[in-house]
Coordinates of C-alpha atoms in Angstrom, one line a residue:
X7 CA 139.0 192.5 250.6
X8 CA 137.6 193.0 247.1
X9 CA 136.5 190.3 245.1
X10 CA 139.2 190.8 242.5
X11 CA 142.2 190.2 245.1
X12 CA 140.5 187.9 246.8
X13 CA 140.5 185.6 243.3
X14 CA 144.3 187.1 243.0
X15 CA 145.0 185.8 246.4
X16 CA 143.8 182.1 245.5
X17 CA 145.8 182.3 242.2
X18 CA 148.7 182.6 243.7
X19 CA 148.0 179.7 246.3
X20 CA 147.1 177.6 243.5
X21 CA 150.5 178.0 241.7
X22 CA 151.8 176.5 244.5
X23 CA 153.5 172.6 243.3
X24 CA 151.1 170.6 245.6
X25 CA 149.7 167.1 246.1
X26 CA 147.4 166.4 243.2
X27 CA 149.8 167.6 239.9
X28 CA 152.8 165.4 241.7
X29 CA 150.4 162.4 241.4
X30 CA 148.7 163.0 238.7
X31 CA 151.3 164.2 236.4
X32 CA 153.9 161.1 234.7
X33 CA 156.6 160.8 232.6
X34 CA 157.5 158.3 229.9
X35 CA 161.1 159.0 229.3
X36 CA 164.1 160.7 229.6
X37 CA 164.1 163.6 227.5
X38 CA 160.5 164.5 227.9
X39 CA 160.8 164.3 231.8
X40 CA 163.9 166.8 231.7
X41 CA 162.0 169.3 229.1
X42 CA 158.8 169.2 231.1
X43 CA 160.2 170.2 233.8
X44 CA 162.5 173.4 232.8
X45 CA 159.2 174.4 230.7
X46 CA 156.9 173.9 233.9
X47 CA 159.6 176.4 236.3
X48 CA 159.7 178.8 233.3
X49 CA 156.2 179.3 232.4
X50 CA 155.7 180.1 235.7
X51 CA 158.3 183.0 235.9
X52 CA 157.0 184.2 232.5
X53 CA 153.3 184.3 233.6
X54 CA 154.1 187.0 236.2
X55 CA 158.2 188.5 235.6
X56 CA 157.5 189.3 231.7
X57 CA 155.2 192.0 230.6
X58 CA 156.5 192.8 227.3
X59 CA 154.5 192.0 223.8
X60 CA 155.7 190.2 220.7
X61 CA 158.0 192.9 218.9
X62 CA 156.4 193.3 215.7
X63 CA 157.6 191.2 212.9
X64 CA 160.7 192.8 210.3
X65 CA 160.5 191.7 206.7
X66 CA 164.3 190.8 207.1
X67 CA 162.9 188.3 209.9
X68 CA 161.4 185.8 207.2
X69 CA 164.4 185.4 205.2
X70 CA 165.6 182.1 205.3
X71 CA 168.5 181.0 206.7
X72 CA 169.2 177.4 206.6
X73 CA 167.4 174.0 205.2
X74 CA 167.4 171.1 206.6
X75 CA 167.0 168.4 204.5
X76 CA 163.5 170.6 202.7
X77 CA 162.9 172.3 206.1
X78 CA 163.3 175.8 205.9
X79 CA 164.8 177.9 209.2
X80 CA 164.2 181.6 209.4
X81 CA 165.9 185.0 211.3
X82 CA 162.4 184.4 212.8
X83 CA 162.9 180.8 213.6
X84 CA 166.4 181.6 215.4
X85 CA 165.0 185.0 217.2
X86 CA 161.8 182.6 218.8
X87 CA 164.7 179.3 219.8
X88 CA 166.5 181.8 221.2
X89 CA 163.7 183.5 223.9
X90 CA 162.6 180.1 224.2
X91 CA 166.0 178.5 225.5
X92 CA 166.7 181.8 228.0
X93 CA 163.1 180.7 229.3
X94 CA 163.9 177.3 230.0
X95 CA 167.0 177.3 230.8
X96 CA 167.7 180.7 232.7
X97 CA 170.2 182.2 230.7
X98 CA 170.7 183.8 227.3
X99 CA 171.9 182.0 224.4
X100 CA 173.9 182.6 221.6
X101 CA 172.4 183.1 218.1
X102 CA 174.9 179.9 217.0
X103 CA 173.4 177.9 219.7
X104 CA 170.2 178.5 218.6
X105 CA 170.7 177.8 215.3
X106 CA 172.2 174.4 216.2
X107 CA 169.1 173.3 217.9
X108 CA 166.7 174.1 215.5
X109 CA 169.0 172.1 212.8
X110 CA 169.1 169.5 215.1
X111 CA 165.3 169.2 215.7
X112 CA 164.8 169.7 211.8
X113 CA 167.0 166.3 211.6
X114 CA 165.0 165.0 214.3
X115 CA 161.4 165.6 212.3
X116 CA 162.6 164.3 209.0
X117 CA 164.6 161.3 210.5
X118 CA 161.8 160.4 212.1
X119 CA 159.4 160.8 209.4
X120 CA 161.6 158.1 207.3
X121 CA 161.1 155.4 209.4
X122 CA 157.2 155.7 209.1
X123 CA 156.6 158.1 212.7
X124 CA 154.6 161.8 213.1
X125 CA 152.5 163.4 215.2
X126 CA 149.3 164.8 214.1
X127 CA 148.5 168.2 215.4
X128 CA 145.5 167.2 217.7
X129 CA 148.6 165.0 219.5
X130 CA 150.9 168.2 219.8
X131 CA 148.8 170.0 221.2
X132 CA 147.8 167.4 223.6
X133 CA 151.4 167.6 225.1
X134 CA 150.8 171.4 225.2
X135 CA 148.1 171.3 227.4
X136 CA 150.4 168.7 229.7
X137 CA 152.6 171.6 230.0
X138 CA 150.2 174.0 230.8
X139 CA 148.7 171.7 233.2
X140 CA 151.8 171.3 235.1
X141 CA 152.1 174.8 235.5
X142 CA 148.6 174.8 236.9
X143 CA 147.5 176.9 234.0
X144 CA 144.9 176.2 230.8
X145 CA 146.4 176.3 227.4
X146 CA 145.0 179.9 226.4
X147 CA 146.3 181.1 230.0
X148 CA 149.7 179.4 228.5
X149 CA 149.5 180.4 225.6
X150 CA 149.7 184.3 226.7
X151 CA 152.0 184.0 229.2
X152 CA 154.6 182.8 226.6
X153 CA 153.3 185.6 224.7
X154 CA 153.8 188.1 227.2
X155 CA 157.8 186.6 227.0
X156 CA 157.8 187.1 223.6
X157 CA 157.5 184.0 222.6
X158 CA 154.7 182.4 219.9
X159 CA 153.1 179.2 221.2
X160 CA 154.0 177.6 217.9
X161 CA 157.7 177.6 218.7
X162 CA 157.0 175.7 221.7
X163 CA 154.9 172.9 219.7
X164 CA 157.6 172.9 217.1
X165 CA 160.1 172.0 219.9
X166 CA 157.4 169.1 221.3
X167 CA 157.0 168.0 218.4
X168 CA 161.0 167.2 217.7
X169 CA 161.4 166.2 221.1
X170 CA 158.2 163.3 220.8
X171 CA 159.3 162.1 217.7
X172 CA 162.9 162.0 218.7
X173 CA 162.3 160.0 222.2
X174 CA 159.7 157.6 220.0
X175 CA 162.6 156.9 217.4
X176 CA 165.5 156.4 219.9
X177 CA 163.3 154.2 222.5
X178 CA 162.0 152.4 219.1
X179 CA 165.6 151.7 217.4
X180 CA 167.5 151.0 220.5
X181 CA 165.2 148.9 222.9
X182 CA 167.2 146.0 223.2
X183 CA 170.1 148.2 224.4
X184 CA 168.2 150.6 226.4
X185 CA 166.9 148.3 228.8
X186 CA 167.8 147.4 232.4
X187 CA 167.4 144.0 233.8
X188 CA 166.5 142.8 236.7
X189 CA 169.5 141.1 237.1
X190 CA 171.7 143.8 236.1
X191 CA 169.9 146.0 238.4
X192 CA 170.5 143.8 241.2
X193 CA 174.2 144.1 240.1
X194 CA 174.5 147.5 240.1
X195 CA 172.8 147.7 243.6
X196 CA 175.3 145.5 245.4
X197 CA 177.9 146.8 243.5
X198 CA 176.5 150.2 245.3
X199 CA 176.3 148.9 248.8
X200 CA 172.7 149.1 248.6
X201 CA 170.3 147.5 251.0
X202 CA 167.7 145.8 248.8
X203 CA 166.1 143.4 251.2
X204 CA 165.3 146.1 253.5
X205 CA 163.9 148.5 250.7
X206 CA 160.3 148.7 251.3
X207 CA 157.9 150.9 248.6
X208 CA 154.3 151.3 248.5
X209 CA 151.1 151.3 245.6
X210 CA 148.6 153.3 246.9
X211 CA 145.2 153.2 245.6
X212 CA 143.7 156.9 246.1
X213 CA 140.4 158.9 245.1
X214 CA 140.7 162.4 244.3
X215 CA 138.3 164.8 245.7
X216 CA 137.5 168.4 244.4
X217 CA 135.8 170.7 246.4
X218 CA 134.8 172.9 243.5
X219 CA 135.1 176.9 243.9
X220 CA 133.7 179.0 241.0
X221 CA 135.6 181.5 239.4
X222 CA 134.5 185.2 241.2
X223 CA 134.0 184.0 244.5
X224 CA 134.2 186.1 247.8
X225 CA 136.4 185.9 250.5
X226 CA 133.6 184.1 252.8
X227 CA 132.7 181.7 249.7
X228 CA 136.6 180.8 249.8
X229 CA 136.3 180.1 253.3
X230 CA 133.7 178.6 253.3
X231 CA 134.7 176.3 251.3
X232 CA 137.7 175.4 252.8
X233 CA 136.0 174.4 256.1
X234 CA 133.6 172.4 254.1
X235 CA 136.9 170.6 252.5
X236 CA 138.1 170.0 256.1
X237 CA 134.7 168.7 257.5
X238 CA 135.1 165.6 254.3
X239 CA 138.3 164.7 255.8
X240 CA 136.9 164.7 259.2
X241 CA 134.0 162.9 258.3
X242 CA 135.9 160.6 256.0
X243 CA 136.2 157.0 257.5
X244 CA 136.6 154.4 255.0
X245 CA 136.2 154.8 251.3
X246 CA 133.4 152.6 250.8
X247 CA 131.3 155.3 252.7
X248 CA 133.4 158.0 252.5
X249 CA 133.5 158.6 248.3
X250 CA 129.6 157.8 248.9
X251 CA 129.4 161.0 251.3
X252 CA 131.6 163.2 249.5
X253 CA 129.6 162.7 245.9
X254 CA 126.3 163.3 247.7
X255 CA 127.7 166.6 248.8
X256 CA 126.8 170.2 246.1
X257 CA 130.1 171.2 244.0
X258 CA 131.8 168.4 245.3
X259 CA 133.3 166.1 242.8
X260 CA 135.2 162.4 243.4
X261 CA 137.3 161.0 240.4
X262 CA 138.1 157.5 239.6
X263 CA 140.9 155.4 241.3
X264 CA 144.2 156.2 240.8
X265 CA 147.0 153.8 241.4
X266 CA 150.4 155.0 242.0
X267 CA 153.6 153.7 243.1
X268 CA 155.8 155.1 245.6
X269 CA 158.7 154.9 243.5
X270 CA 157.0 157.3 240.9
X271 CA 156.7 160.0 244.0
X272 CA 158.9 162.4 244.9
X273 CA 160.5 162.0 248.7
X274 CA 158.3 164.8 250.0
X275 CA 155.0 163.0 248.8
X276 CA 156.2 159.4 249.9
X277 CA 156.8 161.6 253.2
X278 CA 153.3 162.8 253.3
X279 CA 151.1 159.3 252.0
X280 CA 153.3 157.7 254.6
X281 CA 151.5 159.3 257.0
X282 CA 148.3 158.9 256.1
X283 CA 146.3 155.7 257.1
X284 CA 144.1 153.3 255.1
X285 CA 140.8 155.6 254.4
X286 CA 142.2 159.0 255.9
X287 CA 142.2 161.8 253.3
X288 CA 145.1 164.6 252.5
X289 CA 145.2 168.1 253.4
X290 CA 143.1 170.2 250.8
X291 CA 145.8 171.5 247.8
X292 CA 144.4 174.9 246.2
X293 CA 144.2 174.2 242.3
X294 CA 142.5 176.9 239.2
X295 CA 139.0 174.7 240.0
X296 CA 138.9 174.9 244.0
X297 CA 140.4 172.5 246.8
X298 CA 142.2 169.0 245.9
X299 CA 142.8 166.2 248.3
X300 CA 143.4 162.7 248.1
X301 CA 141.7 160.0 249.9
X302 CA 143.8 157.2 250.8
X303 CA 141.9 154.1 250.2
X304 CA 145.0 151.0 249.7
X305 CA 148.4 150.7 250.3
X306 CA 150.5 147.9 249.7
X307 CA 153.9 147.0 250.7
X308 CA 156.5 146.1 247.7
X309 CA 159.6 145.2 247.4
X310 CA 160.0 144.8 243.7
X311 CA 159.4 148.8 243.1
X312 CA 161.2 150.7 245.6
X313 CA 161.8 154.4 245.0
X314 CA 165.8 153.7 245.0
X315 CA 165.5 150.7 241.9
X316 CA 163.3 153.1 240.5
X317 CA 165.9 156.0 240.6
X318 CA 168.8 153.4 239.8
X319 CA 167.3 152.3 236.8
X320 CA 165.7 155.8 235.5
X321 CA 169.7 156.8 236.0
X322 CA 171.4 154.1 233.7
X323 CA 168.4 154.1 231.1
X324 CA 168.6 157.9 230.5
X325 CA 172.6 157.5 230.0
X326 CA 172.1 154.7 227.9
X327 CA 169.6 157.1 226.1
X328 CA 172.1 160.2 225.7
X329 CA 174.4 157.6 224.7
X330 CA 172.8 156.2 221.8
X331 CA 170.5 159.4 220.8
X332 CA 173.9 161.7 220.6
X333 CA 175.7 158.9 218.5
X334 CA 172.4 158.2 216.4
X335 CA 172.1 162.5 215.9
X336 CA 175.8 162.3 214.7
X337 CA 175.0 160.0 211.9
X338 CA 171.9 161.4 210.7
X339 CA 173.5 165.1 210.5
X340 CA 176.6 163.2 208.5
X341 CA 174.2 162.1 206.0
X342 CA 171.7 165.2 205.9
X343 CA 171.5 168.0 203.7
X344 CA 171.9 171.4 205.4
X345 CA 172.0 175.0 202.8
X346 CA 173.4 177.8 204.5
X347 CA 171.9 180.8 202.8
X348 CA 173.8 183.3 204.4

C-alpha cells in the first residue's frame, strides 16, 4: 500500500463520530445544539459527495432584494441560504423559504444589536472552527469542502452569527421563564412514572491521551503506532503513574482533566465509560492528529444529574425556548422595516 492511500485509509477512519469529539464537544442551548448538529452530518457529506466549484458570480446576482431594517439581502444572499439549507437539512428549498430566513436572521442581528449584544469576528469564527471540529476537520479543510458545495464560508458565519446573537438575546430576556426547577422537575417526573430514586448517573474525571501520528506516515508507522497505543492501555494501572508513563513516552501527548457528567453523554458512551474501571484507559479513537483514548481516573455516583432529568429538563427548556423566541420574532418583524425591491 502507497503512502498516499494509506493516509486516505486513516482519513476515513478518523471521520468516524468516536470517543473523544462526544466528550469533548458541549452545547449551551437549544438552538445552537440543533444547528451544530445538521451542520456537523452535512459537512461531512459535502467533503466527499460534492465536487462542483462556486458558479461564477452574475452581475444580476448583486442586485438587492430586500432590507431589513438597513441590512441589505441580495439574489446572491438568497442563491448561498438556499445551498446552505439543502446541506443541512437534506432537501432543497424554495427561493421563498430562503428569503424568509435571511429576513428573519437580519431581524435577529439588528434586534440584538438594540439591546447592547454582537459578536466580534474573532468570536464568529471561533464557533466556525467548533463546527469544523466536530466534523473532525480544520477550518481551511471546512472551508473548501463547503466550497466544493457551492457554498462561501461567509454564509455560514452569517448564519452563526444570527443564531448566537439570537440564543444570547432569548436566554437573556426570558430567563425567569425559561428555567426549570427542581421542584417542577420532580413534578414532571412523577407525573411520568419515572423512577427517580433508582436513577443513578456518573462524573467521570478522565485524561485524554494522544498517540500522535504525523501527517505522511506509512502503513508500518500506522501500525506501529497503534500497538504502541495499546501497550499504554496495557501498561496503564492507576493515573497517578500511568499519565506519568504515558508523558515520558516520544509523540505521546496527555491533556488536562476533564470532568464530565454522564448525563451530558450520549447512551452509547455511558455504555462504554460504564465499563471501564477506576484507572483503565478506552480503546484508541483515530482523529486528523493520530490515536485518542481516554483514561479513566474518577467516577462518582450521583443522583442529582442523571441522564433522564438531564433529557427531561433539556426537553421543557427548548420548548419553552421555541415558545418565547417564535412569539419574541413575531413582534420584532411587526415593528421592523422590510423594502421589497422587486
Amino acid at each position: 500500500m502507497s503512502k498516499s492511500s494509506a493516509n486516505k485509509s486513516f482519513a476515513n477512519k478518523s471521520s468516524a463520530t468516536g470517543i473523544g469529539m462526544k466528550i469533548l464537544s458541549a452545547s449551551t442551548c437549544p438552538g445552537n445544539a440543533a444547528t451544530l448538529r445538521r451542520f456537523v452530518m452535512a459537512a461531512a457529506i459535502a467533503s466527499v459527495a460534492f465536487g462542483a466549484s462556486l458558479v461564477g458570480t452574475r452581475p444580476a446576482a448583486a442586485q438587492v432584494v430586500v432590507v431589513v431594517n438597513g441590512l441589505p439581502i441580495t439574489e446572491l444572499d438568497i442563491g448561498q441560504r438556499e445551498k446552505l439549507e439543502r446541506l443541512s437539512g437534506g432537501k432543497a428549498v424554495s427561493r421563498d423559504t430562503a428569503l424568509k430566513a435571511l429576513i428573519d436572521d437580519k431581524l435577529k442581528i439588528t434586534i440584538s444589536k438594540r439591546y447592547g449584544l454582537d459578536l466580534s469576528e474573532a468570536e464568529v469564527q471561533q464557533s466556525f472552527n467548533q463546527i469544523a471540529a466536530r466534523t473532525r476537520q480544520s477550518p481551511e479543510q471546512f472551508s473548501q469542502a463547503l466550497t466544493r458545495a457551492g457554498i462561501s464560508p461567509n454564509a455560514l458565519k452569517d448564519r452563526i452569527r444570527a443564531d448566537v446573537l439570537w440564543n444570547q438575546l432569548v436566554r437573556g430576556k426570558f430567563s425567569s421563564s425559561l428555567n426549570v426547577s427542581d421542584g417542577e422537575l420532580a413534578g414532571m417526573m412523577r407525573n411520568n412514572n419515572a423512577k427517580e430514586q433508582d436513577e443513578t448517573g456518573y462524573i467521570y474525571t478522565l485524561r485524554p491521551i494522544m498517540v500522535v501520528i504525523p501527517q505522511g506516515s506509512s502503513p508500518a508507522v500506522i501500525d506501529g503506532k497503534r500497538r504502541e497505543a495499546e501497550a499504554i492501555r496495557s501498561r496503564f494501572q492507576d493515573c497517578t503513574r500511568g499519565v506519568a508513563m504515558a508523558r515520558g513516552l516520544r509523540d505521546v501527548a496527555v491533556r488536562e482533566p476533564v470532568r464530565r457528567s454522564s448525563a451530558d453523554l450520549p447512551e452509547q458512551l455511558r455504555n462504554i465509560l460504564a465499563k471501564l474501571e477506576v484507572g483503565q484507559v478506552s480503546t484508541p479513537d483515530p482523529t486528523p492528529q493520530g490515536l485518542e483514548m481516554f483514561a479513566l481516573c474518577d467516577k462518582k455516583a450521583t443522583k442529582t444529574e442523571t441522564a433522564e432529568k438531564r433529557q427531561l429538563k433539556e426537553k421543557v427548556f427548548s420548548e419553552r425556548f421555541d415558545k418565547e423566541a417564535k412569539k419574541f420574532l413575531e413582534e420584532t418583524r411587526r415593528s421592523a422595516i422590510i423594502e421589497y425591491r422587486r
